[in-house]
PDB file of C-alpha atoms in Angstrom:
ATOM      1  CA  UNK A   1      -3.988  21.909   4.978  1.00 85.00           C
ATOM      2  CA  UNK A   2      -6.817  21.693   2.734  1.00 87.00           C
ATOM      3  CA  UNK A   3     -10.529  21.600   3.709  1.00 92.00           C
ATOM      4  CA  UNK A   4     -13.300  19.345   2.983  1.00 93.00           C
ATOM      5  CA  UNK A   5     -16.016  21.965   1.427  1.00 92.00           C
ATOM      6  CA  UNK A   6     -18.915  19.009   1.247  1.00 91.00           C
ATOM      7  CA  UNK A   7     -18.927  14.718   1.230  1.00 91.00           C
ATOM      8  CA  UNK A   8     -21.208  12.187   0.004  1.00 88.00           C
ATOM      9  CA  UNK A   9     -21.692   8.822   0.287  1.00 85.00           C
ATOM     10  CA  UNK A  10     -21.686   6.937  -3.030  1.00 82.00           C
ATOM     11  CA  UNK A  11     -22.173   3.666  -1.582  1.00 75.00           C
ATOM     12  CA  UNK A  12     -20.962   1.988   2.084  1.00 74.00           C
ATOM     13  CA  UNK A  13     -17.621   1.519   1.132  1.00 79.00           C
ATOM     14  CA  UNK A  14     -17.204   4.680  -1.631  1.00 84.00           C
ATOM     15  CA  UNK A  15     -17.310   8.711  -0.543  1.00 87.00           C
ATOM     16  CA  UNK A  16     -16.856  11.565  -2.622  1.00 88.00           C
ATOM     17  CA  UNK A  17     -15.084  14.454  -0.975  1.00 91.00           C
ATOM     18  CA  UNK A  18     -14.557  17.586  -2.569  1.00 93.00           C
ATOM     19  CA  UNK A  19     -11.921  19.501  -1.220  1.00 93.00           C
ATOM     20  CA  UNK A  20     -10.561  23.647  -1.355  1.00 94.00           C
ATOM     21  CA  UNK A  21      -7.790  23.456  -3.846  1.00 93.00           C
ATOM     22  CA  UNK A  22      -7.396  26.084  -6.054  1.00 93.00           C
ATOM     23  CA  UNK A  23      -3.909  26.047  -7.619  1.00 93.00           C
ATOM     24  CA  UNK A  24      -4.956  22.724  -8.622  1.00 94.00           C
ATOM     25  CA  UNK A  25      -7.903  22.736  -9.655  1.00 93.00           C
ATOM     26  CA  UNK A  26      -6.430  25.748 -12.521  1.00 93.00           C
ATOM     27  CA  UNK A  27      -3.863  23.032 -13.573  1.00 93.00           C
ATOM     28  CA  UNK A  28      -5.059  19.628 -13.215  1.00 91.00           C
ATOM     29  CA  UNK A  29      -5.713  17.972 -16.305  1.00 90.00           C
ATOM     30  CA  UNK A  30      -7.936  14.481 -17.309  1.00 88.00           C
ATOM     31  CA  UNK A  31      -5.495  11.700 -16.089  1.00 87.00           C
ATOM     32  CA  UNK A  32      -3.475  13.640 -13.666  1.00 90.00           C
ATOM     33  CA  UNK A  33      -3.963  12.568  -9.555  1.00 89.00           C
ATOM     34  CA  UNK A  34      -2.697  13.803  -6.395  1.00 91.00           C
ATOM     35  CA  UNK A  35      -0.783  12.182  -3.112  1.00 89.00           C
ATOM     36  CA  UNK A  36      -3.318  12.693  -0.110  1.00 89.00           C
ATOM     37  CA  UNK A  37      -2.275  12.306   3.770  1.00 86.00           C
ATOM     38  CA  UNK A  38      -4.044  12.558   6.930  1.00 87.00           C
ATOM     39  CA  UNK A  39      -1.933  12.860  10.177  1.00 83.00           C
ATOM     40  CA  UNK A  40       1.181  14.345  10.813  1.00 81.00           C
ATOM     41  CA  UNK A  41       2.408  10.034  10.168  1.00 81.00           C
ATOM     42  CA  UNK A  42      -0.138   9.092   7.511  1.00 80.00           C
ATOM     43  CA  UNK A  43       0.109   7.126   4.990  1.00 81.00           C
ATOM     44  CA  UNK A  44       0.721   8.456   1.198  1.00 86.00           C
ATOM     45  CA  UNK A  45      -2.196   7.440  -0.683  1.00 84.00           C
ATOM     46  CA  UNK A  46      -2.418   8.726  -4.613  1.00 86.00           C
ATOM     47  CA  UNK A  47      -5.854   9.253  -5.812  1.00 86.00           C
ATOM     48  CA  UNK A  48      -6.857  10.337  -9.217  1.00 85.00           C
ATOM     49  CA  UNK A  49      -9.145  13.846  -9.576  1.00 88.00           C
ATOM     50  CA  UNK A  50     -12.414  13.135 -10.342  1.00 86.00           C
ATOM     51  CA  UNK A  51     -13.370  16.513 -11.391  1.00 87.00           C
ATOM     52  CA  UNK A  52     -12.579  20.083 -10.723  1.00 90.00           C
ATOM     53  CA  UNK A  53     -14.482  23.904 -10.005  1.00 91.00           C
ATOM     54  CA  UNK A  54     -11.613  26.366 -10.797  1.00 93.00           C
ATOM     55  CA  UNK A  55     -14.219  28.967  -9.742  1.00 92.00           C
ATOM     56  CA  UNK A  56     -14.569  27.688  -6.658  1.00 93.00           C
ATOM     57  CA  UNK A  57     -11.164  26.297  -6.500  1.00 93.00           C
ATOM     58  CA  UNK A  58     -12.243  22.675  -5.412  1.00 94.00           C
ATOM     59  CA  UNK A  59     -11.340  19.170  -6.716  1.00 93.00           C
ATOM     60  CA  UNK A  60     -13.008  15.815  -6.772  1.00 91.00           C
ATOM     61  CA  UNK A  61     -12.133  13.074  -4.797  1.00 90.00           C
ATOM     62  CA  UNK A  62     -13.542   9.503  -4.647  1.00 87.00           C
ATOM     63  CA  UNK A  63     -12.215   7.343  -2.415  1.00 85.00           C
ATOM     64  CA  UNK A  64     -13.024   3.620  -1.537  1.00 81.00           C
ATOM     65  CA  UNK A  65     -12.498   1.929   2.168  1.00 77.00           C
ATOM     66  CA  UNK A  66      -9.857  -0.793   2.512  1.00 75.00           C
ATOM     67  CA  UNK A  67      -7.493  -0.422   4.403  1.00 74.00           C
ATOM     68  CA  UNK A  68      -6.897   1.987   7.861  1.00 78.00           C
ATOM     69  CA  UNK A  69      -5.563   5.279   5.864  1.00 80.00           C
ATOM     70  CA  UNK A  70      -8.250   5.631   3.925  1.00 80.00           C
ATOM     71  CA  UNK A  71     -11.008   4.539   6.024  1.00 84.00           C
ATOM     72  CA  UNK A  72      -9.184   7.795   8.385  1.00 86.00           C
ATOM     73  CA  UNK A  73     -10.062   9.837   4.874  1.00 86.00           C
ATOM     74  CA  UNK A  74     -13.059   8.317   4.428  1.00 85.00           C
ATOM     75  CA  UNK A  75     -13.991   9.057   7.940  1.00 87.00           C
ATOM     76  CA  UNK A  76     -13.580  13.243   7.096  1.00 87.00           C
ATOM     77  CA  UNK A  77     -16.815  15.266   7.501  1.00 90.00           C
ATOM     78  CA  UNK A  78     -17.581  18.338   5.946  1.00 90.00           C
ATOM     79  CA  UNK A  79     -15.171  21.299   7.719  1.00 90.00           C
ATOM     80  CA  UNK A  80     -12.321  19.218   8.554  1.00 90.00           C
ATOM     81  CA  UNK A  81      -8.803  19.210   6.851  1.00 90.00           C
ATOM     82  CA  UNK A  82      -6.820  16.857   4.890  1.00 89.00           C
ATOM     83  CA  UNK A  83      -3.319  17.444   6.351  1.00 89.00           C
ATOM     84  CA  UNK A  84      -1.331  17.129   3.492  1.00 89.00           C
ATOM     85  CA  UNK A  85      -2.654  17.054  -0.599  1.00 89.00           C
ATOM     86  CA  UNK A  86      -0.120  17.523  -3.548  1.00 89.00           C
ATOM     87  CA  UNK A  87      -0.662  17.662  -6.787  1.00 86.00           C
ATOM     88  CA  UNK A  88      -1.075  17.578  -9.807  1.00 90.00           C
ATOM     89  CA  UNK A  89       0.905  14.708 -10.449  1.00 90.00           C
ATOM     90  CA  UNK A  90       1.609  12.275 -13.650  1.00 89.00           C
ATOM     91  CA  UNK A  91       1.003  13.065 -17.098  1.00 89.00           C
ATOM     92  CA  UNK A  92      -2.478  14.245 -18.609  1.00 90.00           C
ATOM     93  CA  UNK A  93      -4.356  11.726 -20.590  1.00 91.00           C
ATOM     94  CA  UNK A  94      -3.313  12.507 -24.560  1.00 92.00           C
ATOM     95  CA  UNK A  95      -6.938  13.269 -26.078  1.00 93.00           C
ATOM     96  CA  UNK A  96      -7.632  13.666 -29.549  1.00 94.00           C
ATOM     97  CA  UNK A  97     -10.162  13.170 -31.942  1.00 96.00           C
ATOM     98  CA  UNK A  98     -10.184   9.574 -32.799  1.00 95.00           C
ATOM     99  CA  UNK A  99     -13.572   8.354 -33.934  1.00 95.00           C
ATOM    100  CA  UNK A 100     -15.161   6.097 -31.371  1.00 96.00           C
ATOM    101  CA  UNK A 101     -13.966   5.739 -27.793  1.00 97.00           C
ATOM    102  CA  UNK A 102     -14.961   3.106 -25.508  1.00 97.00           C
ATOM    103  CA  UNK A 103     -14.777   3.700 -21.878  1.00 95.00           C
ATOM    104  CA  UNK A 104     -14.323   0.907 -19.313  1.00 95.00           C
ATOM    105  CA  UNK A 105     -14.967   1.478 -15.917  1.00 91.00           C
ATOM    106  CA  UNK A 106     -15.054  -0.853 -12.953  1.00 88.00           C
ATOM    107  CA  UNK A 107     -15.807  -0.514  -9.351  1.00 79.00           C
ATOM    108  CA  UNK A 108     -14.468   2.695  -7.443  1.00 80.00           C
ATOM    109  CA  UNK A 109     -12.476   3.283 -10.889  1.00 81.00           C
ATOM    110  CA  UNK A 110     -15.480   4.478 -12.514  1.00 85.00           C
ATOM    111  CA  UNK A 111     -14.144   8.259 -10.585  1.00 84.00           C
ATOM    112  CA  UNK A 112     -10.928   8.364 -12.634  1.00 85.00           C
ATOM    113  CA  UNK A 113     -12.836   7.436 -15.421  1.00 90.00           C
ATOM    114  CA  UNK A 114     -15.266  10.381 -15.178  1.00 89.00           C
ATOM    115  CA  UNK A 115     -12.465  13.814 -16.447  1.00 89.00           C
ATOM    116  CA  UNK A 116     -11.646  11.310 -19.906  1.00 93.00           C
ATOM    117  CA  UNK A 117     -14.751  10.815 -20.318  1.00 94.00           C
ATOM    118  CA  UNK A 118     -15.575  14.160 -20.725  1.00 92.00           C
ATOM    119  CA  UNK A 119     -12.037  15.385 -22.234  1.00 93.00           C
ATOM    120  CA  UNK A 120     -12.381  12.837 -25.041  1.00 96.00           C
ATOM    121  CA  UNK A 121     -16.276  13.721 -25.578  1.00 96.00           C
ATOM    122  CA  UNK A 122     -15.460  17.490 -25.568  1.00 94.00           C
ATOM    123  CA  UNK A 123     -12.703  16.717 -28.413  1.00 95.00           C
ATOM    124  CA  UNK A 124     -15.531  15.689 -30.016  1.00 95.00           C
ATOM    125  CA  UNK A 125     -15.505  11.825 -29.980  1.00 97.00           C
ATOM    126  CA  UNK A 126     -18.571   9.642 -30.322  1.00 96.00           C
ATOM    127  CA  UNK A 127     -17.851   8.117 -26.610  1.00 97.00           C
ATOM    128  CA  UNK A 128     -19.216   4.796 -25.193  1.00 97.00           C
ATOM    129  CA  UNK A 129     -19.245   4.300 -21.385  1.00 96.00           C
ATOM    130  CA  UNK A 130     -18.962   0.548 -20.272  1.00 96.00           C
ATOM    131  CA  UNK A 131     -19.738   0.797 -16.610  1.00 93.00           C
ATOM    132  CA  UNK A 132     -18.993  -2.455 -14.146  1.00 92.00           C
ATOM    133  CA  UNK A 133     -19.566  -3.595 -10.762  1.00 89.00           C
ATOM    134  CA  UNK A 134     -20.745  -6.517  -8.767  1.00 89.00           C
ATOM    135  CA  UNK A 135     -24.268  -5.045  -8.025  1.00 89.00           C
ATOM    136  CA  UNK A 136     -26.649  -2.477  -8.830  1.00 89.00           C
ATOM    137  CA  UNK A 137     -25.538  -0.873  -5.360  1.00 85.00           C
ATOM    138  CA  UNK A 138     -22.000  -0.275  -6.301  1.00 85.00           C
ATOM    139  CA  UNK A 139     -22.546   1.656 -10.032  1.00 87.00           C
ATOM    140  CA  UNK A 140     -21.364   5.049  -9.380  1.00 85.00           C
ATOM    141  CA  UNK A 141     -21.652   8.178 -11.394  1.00 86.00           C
ATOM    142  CA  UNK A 142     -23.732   7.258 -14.033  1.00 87.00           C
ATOM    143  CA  UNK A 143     -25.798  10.210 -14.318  1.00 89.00           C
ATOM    144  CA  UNK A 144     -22.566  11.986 -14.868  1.00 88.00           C
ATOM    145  CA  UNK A 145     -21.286   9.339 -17.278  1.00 91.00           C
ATOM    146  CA  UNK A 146     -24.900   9.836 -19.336  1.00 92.00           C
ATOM    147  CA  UNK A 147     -24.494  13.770 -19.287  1.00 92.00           C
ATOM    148  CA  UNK A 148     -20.499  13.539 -20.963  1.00 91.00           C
ATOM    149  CA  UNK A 149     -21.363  10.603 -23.353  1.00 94.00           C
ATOM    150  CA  UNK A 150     -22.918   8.923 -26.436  1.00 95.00           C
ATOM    151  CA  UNK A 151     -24.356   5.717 -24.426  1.00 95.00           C
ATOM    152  CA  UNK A 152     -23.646   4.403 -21.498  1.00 95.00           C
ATOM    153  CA  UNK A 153     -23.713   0.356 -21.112  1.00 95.00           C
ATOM    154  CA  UNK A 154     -24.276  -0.862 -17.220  1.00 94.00           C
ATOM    155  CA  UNK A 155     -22.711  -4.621 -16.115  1.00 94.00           C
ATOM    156  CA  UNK A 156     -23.065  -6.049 -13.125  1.00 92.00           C
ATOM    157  CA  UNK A 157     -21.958  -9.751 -11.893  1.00 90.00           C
ATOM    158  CA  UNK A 158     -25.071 -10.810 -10.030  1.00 91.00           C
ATOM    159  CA  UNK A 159     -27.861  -8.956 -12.996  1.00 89.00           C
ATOM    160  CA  UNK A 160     -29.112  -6.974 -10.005  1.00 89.00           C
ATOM    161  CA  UNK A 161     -28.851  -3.673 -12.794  1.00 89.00           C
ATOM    162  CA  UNK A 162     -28.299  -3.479 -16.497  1.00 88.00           C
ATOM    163  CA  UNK A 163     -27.234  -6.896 -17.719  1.00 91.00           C
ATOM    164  CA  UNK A 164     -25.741  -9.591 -16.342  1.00 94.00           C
ATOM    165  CA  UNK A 165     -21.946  -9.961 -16.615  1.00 93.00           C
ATOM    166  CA  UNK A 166     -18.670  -8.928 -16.327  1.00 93.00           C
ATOM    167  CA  UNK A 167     -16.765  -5.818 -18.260  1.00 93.00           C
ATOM    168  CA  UNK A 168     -15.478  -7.614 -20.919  1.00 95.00           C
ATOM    169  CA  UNK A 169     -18.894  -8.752 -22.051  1.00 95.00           C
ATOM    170  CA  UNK A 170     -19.830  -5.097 -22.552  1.00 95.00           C
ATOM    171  CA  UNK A 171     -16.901  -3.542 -24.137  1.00 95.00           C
ATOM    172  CA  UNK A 172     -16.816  -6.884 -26.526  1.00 96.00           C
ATOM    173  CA  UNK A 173     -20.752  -6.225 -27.738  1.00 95.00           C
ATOM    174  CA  UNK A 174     -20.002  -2.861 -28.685  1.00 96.00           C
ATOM    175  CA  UNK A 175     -17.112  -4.210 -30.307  1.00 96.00           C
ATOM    176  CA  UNK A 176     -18.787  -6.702 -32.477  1.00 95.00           C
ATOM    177  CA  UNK A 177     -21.528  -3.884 -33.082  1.00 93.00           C
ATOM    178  CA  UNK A 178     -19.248  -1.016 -34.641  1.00 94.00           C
ATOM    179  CA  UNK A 179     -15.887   0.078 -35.275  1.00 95.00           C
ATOM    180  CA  UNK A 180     -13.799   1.057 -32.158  1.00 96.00           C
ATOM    181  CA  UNK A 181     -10.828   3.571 -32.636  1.00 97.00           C
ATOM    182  CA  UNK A 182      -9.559   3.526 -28.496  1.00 97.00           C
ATOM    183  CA  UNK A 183     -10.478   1.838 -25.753  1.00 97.00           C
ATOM    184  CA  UNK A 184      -9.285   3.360 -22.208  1.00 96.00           C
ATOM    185  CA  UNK A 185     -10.023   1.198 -18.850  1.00 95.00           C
ATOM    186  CA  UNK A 186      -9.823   1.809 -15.303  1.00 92.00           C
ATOM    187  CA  UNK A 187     -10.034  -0.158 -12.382  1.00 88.00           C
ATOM    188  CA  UNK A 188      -8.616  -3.149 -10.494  1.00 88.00           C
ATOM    189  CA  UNK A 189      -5.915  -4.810 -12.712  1.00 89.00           C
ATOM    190  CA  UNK A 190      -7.366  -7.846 -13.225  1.00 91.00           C
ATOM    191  CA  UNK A 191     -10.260  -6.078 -14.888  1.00 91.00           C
ATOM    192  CA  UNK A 192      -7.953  -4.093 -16.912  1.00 93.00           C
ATOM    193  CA  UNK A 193      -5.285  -7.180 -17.917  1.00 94.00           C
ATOM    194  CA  UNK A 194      -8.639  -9.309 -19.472  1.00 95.00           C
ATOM    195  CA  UNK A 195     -10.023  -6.024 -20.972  1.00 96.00           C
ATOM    196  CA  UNK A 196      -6.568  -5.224 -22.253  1.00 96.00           C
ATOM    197  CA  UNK A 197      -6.640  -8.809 -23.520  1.00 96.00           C
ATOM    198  CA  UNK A 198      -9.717  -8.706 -25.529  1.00 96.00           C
ATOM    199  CA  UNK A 199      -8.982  -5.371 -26.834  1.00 97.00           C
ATOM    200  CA  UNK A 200      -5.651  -6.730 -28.098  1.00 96.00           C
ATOM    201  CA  UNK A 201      -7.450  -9.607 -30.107  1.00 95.00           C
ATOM    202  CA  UNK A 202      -9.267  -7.070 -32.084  1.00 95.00           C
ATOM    203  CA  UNK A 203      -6.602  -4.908 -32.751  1.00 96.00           C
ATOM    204  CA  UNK A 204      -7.985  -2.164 -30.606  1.00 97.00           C
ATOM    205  CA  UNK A 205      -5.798   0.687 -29.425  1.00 97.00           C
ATOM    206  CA  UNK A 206      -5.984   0.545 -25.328  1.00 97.00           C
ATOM    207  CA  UNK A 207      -5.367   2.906 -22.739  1.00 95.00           C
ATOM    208  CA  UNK A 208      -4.790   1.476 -18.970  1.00 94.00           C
ATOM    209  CA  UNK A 209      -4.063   3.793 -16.046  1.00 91.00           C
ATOM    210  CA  UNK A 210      -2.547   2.352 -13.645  1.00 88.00           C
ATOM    211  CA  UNK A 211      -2.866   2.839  -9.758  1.00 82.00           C
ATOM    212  CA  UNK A 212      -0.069   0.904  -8.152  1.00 76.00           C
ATOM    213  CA  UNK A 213       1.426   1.137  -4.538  1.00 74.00           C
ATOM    214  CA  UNK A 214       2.753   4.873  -4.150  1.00 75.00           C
ATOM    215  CA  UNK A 215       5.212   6.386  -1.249  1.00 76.00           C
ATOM    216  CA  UNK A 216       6.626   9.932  -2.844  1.00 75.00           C
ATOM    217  CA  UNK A 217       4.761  10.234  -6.193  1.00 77.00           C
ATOM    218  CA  UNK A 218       8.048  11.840  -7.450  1.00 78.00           C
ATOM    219  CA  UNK A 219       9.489   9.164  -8.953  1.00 79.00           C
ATOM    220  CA  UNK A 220      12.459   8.893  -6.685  1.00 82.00           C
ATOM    221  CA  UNK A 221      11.374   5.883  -3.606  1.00 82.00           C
ATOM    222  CA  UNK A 222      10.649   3.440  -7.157  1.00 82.00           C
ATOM    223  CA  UNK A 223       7.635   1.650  -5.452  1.00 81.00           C
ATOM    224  CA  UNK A 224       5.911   2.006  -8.189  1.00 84.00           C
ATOM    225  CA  UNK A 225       7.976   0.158 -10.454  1.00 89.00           C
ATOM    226  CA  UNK A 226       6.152  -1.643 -13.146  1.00 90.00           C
ATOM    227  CA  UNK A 227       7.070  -3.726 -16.563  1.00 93.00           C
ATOM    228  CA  UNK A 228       6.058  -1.870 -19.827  1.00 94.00           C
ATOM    229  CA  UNK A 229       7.088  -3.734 -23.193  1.00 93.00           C
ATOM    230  CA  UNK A 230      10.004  -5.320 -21.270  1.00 93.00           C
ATOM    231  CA  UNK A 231      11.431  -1.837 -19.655  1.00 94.00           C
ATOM    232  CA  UNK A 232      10.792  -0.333 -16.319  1.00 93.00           C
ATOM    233  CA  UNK A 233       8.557   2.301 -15.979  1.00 92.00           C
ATOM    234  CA  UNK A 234       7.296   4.394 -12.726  1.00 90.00           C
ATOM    235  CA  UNK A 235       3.656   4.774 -12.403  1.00 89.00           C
ATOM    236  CA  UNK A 236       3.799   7.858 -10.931  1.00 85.00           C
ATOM    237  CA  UNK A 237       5.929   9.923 -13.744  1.00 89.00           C
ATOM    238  CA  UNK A 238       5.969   8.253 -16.653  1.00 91.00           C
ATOM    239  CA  UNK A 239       2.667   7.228 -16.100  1.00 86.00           C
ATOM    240  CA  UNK A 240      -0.139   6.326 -15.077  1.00 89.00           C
ATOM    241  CA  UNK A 241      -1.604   5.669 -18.400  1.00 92.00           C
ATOM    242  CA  UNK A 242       0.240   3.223 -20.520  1.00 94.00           C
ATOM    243  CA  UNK A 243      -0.434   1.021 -23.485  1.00 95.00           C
ATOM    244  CA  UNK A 244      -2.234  -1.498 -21.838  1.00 95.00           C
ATOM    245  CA  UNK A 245      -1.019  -4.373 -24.362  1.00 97.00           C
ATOM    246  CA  UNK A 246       2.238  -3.388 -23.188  1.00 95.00           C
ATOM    247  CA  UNK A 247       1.893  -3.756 -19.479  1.00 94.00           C
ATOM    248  CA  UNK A 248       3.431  -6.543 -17.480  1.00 94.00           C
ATOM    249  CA  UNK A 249       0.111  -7.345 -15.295  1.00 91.00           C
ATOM    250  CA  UNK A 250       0.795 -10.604 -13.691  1.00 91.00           C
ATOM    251  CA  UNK A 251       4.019  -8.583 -12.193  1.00 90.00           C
ATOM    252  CA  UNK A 252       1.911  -5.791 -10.956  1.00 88.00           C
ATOM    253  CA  UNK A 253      -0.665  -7.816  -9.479  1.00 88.00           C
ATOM    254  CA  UNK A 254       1.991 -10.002  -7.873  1.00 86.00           C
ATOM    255  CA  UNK A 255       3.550  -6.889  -6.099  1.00 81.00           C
ATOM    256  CA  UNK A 256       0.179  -5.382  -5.206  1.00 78.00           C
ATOM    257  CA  UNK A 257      -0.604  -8.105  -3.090  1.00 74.00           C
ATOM    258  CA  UNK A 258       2.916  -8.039  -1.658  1.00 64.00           C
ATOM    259  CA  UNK A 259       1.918  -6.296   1.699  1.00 62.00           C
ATOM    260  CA  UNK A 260      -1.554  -7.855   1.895  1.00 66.00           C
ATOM    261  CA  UNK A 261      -0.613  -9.416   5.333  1.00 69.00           C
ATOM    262  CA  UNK A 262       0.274  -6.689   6.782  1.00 63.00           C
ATOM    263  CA  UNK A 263      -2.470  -4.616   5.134  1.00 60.00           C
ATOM    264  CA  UNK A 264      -4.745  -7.376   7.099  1.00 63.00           C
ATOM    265  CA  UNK A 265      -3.478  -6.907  10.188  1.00 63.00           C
TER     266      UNK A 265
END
């Protein structure tokens, strides 16, 4: 069991939870994520590591409420225990010095976003931060993103903050601005199949990490099957970055929606 050291509330759907891990937090690397449960019968839910103390042995976690499993870990105060929390899993993000990096972020995927950021800026990248979300309310780490980056360019749908529009509108004016070596996007995957599409029409390089349904994160159940340049990959070994021009999304959103009704209910 691992305990919740402290919790805040990003927004009224979105907590961060940072949790006593310390084996972990010495190994985990940008890109890597862990399989959380809570209950004895809870679900497995993966969720990528925001961030990481290896002196005091904690890790980041941001979590958003959907469904009932992780509104139960969303529900966790400061004290109590996760019941189960393994990790790390998948393969780091590669980071090298490339020239200019463009970030794209959207929603609760911002979190993810937040350790290749910083690896990529570190490596010593001139790093561009396209942050996205519906409204002002719902931007998320953005002092954080400003700290670990060059610039930092804020979207939202309704114009409530930064300008109006969606992801694609930012990552494209940067585009037509300067050269871009990489792009790497997170967040739901329709965000990341149009981003992936843009980026594709400029000949851009493009990262997408994928967060698909999950059950053992060992790559032995296969629910996390997805299409990659016509082969079949598992999200939660092989991946979950891929080469997002490469990625079968239409399949991926198909089968993400596949328990919807019962995710309802």
């Amino acid at each position: 069991m691992n305990k919740i050291v402290s919790k805040e509330q990003f927004s009224a759907n979105v907590v961060k939870l940072v949790v006593e891990a310390p084996l972990i937090a010495r190994t985990r690397k940008a890109g890597h994520f862990v399989i959380v449960k809570v209950g004895a019968k809870g679900e497995r839910i993966p969720l990528t590591i925001a961030g990481a103390d290896v002196e005091k042995g904690t890790i980041d976690l941001v979590i958003q409420c959907v469904g009932k499993s992780s509104r139960k870990i969303c529900a966790l105060n400061e004290g109590d225990y996760i019941t189960d929390l393994v990790g790390p899993l998948g393969q780091a993000t590669h980071v090298e010095k490339v020239g200019t990096v463009v970030c794209a972020g959207g929603g609760v995927g911002v979190a993810p976003l937040m350790p290749i950021v910083e690896a990529f800026h570190k490596a010593g990248n001139r790093v561009i931060v396209v942050l996205a979300a519906r409204t002002k309310d719902l931007i998320i780490l953005e002092d954080q993103m400003q700290a670990n980056s060059d610039e930092v360019v804020i979207m939202t749908d309704d114009g409530s903050y930064g300008t109006k529009g969606l992801v694609t509108d930012g990552v494209e004016s940067v585009i037509k601005r300067e050269k871009v070596d990489l792009c790497v996007t997170i967040g739901p995957a329709i965000m990341m199949k149009f981003v992936s599409i843009l980026t594709k029409k400029y000949e851009i390089p493009t990262v997408a990490s994928l967060n698909t349904i999950m059950v053992d994160g060992t790559g032995m159940c296969g629910a996390c099957r997805i299409t990659v340049g016509g082969k079949t990959k598992f999200v939660c070994v092989d991946g979950p970055e891929f080469d997002a021009h490469q990625v079968d999304y239409d399949e991926m959103i198909m089968r993400l929606g596949a328990y919807k009704e019962h995710e309802q209910k």
